[in-house]
mmCIF file of C-alpha atoms in Angstrom:
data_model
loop_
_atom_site.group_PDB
_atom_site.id
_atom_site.type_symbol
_atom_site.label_atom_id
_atom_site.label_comp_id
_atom_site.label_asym_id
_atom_site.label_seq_id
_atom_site.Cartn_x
_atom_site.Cartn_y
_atom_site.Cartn_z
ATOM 1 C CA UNK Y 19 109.564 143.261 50.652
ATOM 2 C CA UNK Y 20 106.575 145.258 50.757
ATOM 3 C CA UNK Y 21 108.261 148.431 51.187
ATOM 4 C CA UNK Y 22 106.386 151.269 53.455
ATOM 5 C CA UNK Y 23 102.284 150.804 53.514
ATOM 6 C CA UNK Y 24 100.414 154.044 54.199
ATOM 7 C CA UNK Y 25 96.659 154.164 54.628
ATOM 8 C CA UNK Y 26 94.683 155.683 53.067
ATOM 9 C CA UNK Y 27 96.358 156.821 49.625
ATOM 10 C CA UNK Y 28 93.695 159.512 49.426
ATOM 11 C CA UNK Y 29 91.427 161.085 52.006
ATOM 12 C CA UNK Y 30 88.784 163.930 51.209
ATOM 13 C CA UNK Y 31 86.973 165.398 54.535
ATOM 14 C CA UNK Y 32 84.826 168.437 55.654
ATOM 15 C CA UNK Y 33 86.488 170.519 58.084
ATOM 16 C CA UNK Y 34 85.823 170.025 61.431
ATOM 17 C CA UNK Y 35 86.099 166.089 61.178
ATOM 18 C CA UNK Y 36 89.165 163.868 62.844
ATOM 19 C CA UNK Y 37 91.699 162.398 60.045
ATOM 20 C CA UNK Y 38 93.745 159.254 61.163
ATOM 21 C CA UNK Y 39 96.481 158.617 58.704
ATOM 22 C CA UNK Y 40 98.034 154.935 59.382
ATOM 23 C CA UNK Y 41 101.810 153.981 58.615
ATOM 24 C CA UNK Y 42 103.389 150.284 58.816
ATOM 25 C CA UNK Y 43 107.274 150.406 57.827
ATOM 26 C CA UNK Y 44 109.668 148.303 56.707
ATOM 27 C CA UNK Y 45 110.056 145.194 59.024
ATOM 28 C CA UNK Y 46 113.080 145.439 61.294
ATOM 29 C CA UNK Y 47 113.324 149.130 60.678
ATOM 30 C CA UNK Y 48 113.757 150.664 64.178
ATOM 31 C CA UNK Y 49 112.986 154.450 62.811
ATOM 32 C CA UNK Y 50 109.725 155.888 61.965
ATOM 33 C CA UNK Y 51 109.311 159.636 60.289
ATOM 34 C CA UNK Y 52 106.035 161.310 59.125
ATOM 35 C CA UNK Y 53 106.346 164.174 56.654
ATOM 36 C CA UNK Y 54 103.955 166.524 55.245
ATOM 37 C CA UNK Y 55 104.482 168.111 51.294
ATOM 38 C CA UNK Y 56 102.775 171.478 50.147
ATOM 39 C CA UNK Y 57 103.341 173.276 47.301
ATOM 40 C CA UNK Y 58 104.161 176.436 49.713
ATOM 41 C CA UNK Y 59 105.987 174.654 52.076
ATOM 42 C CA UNK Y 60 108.102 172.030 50.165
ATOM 43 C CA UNK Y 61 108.672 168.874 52.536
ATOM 44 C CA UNK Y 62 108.158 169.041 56.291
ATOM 45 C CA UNK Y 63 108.912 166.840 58.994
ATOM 46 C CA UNK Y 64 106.583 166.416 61.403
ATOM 47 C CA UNK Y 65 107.724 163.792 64.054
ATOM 48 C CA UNK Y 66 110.253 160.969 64.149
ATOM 49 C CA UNK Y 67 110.220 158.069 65.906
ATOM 50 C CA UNK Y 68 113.353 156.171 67.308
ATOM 51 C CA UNK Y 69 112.820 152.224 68.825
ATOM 52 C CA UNK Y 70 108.562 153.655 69.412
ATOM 53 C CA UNK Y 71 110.022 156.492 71.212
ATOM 54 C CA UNK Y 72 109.026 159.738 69.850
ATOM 55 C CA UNK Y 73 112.364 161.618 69.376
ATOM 56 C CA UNK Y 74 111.386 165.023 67.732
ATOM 57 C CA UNK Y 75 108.479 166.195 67.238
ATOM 58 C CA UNK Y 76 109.433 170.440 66.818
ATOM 59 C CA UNK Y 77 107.646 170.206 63.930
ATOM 60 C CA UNK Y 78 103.686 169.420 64.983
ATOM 61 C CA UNK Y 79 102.043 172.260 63.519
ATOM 62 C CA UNK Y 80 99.907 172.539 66.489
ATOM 63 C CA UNK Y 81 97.855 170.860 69.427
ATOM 64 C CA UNK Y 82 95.806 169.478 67.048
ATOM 65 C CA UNK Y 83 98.310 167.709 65.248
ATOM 66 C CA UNK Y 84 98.930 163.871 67.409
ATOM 67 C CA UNK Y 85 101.205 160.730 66.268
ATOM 68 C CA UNK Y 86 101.488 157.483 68.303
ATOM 69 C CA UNK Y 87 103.659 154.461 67.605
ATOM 70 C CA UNK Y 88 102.402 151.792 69.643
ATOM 71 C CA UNK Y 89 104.426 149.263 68.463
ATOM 72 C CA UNK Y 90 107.323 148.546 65.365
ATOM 73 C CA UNK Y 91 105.143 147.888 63.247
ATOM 74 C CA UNK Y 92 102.425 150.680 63.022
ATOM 75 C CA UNK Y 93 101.903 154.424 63.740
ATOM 76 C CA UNK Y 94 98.925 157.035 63.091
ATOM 77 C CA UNK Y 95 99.043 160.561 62.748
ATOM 78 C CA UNK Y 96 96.359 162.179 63.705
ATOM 79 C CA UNK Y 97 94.377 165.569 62.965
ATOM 80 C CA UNK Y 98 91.053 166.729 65.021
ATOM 81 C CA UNK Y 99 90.039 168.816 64.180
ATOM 82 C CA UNK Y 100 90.937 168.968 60.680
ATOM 83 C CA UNK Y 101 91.250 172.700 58.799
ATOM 84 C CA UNK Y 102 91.255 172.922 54.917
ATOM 85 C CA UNK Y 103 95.146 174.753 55.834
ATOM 86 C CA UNK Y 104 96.060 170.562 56.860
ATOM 87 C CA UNK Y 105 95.533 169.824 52.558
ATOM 88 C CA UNK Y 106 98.927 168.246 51.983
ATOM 89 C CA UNK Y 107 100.576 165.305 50.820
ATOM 90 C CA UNK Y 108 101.509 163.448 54.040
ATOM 91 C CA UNK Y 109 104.851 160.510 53.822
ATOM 92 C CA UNK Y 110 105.723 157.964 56.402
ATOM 93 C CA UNK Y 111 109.666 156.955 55.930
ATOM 94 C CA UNK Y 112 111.372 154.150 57.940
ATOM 95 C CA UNK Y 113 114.788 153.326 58.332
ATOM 96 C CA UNK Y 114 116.991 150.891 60.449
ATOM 97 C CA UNK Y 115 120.179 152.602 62.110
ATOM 98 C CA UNK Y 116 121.530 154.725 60.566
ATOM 99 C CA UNK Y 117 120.884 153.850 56.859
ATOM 100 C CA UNK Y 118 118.485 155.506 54.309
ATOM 101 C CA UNK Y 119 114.863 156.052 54.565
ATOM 102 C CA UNK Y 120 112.535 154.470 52.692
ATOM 103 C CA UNK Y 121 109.569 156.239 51.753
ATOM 104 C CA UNK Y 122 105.400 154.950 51.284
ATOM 105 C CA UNK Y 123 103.665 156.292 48.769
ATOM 106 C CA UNK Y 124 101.516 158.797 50.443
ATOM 107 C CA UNK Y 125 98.453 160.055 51.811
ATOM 108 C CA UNK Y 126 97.179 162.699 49.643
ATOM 109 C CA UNK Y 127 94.595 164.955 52.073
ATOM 110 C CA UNK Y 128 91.914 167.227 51.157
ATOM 111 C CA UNK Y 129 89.871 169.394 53.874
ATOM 112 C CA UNK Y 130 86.885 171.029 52.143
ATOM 113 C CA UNK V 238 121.192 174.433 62.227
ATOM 114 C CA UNK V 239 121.952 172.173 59.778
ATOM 115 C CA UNK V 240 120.731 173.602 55.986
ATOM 116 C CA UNK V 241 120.621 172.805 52.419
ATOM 117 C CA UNK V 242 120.072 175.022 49.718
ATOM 118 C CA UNK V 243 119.707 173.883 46.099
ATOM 119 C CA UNK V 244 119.027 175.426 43.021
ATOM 120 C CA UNK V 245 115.917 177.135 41.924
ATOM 121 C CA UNK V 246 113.742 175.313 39.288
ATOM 122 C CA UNK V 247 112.113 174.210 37.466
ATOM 123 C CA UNK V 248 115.008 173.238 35.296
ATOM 124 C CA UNK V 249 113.728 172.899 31.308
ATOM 125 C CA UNK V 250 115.663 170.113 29.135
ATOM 126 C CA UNK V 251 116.028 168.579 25.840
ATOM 127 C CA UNK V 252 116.694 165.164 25.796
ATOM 128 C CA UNK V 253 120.767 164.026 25.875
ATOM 129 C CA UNK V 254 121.658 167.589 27.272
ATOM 130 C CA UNK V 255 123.980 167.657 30.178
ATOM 131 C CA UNK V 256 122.139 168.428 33.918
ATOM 132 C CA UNK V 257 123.612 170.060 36.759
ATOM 133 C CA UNK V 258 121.568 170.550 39.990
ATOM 134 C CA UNK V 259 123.286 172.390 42.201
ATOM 135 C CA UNK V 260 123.170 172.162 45.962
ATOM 136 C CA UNK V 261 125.340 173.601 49.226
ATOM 137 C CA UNK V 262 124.705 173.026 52.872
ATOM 138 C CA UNK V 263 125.516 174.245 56.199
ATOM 139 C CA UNK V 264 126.560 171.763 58.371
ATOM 140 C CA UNK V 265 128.472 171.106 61.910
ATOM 141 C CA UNK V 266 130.908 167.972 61.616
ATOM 142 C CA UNK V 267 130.745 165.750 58.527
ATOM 143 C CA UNK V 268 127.554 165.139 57.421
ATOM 144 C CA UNK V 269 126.282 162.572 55.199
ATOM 145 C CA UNK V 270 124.994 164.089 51.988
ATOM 146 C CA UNK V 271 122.048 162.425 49.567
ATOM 147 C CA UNK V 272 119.896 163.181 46.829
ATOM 148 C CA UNK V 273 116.796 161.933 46.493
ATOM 149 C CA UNK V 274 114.497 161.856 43.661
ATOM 150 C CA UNK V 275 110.621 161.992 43.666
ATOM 151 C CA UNK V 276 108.716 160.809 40.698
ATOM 152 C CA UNK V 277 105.288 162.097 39.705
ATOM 153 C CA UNK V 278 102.339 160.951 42.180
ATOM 154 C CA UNK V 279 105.186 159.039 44.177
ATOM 155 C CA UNK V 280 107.207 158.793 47.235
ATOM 156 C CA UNK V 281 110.997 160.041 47.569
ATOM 157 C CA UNK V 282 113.499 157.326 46.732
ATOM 158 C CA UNK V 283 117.531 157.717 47.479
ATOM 159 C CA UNK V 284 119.005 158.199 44.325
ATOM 160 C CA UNK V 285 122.509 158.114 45.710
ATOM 161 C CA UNK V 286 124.867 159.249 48.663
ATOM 162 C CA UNK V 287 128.054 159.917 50.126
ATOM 163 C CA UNK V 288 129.305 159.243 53.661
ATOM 164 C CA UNK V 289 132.622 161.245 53.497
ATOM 165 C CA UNK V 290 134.828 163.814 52.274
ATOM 166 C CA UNK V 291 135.561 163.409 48.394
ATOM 167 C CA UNK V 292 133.284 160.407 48.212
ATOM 168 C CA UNK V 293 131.318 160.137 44.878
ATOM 169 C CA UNK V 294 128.122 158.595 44.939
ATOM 170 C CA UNK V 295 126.384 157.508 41.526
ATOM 171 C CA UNK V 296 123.726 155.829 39.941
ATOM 172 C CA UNK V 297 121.628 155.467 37.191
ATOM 173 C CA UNK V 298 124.233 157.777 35.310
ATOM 174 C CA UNK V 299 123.914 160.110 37.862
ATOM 175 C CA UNK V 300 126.838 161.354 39.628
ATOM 176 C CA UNK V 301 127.573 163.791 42.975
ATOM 177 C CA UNK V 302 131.151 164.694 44.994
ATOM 178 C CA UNK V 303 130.989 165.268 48.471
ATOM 179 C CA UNK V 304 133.313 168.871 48.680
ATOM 180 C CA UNK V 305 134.364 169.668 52.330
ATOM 181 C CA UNK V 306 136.017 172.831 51.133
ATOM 182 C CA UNK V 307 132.963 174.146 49.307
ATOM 183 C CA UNK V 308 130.153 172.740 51.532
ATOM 184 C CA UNK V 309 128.738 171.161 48.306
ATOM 185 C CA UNK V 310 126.942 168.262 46.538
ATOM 186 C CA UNK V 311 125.891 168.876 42.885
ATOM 187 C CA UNK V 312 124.151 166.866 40.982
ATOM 188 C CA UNK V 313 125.206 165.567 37.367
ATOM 189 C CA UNK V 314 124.493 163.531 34.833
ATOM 190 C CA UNK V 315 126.188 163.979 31.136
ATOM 191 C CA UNK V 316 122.801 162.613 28.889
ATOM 192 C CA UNK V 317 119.326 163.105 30.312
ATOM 193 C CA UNK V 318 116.304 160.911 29.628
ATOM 194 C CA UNK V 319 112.325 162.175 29.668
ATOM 195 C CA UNK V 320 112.195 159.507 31.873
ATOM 196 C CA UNK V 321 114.430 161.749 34.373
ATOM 197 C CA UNK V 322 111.851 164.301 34.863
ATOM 198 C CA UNK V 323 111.240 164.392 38.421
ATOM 199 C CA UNK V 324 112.236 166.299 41.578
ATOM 200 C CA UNK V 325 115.133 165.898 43.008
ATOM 201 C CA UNK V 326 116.227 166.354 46.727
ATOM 202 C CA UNK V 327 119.118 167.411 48.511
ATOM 203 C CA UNK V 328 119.740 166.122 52.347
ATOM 204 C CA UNK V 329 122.034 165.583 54.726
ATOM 205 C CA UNK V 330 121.902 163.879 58.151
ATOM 206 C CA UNK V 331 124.581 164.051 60.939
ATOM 207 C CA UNK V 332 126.595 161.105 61.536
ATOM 208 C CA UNK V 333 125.288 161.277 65.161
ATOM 209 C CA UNK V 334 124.442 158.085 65.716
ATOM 210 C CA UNK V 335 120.587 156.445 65.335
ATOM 211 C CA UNK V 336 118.524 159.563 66.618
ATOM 212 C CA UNK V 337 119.444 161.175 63.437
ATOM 213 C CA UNK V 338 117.003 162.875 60.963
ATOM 214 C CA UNK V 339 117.134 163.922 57.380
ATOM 215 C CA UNK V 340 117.293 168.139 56.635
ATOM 216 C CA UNK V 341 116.074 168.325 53.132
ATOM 217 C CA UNK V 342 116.708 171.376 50.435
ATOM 218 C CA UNK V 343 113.229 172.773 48.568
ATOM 219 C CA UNK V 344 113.824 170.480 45.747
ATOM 220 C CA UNK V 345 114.708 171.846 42.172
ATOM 221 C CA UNK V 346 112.149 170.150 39.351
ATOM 222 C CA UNK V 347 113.627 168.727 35.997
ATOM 223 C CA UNK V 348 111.490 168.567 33.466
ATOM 224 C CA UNK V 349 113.274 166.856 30.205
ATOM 225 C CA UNK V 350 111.486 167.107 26.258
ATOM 226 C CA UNK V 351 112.003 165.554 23.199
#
């Protein structure tokens, strides 16, 4: 079991410039949740996901904030354009049911 | 809406000493109740959980009662390790079914020395 794969593990852009962060979960997990950390803010969620369906997503910071699950077995969160305010830790989490998440390791994000 | 509050950190350590981490929550229904731990440069990971009123969840020495009557969940664990240093979550969900989501606390950081 691979566990959750996120893409990239770190990401340094200028601001300005569109930042795709890419999420696979757990196979046969039928929830998908994107977090962001900050030292300020502690841990965020941003969207979840329930069977692709977006179920909540009350906490997109903003228009410029997107996520898309085409299918089970990927999703992307997208910035454009990207402010040096985005700078956060960003977690994927899946989950099948109503059992615990499992959590990648990260995208660590850094808008100069 | 559905709350948690823990305990302010960072909590300082030495090796064997006993750790609470305490943590309270606001909640309609019955809730299920977890911590979660988060390792340097890492993801969360469940640490342990309890579905139900008096349940006890525990592992890795750590321990944590689910109290209907004082809306709380603290964390214990009678002989910490530097390896322990960390920082740990408090959550709940709803039991409403599969559209659920996770309402974390701010996390309290443990930091354990020799």
């Amino acid at each position: 079991d691979a566990g959750v794969i996120q893409s990239p593990r770190h990401e340094v852009t200028e601001m300005g410039q569109e930042v795709t962060l890419r999420c696979k979960p757990i196979s046969g997990h039928n929830s998908l949740f994107w977090y962001r950390q900050t030292m300020m803010r502690g841990l965020e969620l941003l969207i979840y996901f329930n069977n692709n369906v977006p179920i909540d997503d009350s906490g997109m910071p903003e228009d410029r904030f997107s996520a898309k699950m085409p299918n089970a077995s990927f999703s992307t969160l997208k910035i454009q354009p990207s402010e040096p305010r985005d700078s956060a830790v960003y977690f994927c989490a899946s989950r099948w049911d109503t059992y615990e998440q499992y959590f990648g390791p990260g995208t660590r994000l850094t808008v100069t | 809406g559905d709350s948690v509050t823990q305990m302010e950190g960072p909590v300082t350590l030495s090796e064997e000493a006993f750790l609470t981490i305490n943590c309270t929550y606001t909640a309609t229904g019955y809730p299920s109740l977890f911590w979660y731990v988060q390792y340097p440069g890492e993801g969360l990971q469940l640490l342990l959980k309890a579905t139900k009123a008096d349940d006890k969840g525990s592992n890795k020495g750590f321990e944590a009662t689910y109290r209907k009557e004082t809306t709380s969940f603290h964390l214990e664990k009678g002989s910490v390790q530097v390896s322990d240093s960390a920082v740990y979550f408090c959550a709940l969900t709803p039991n409403t079914g599969t559209a659920s989501k996770l309402t974390f606390g701010t996390g309290t950081r443990l930091q354990v020395t020799l």
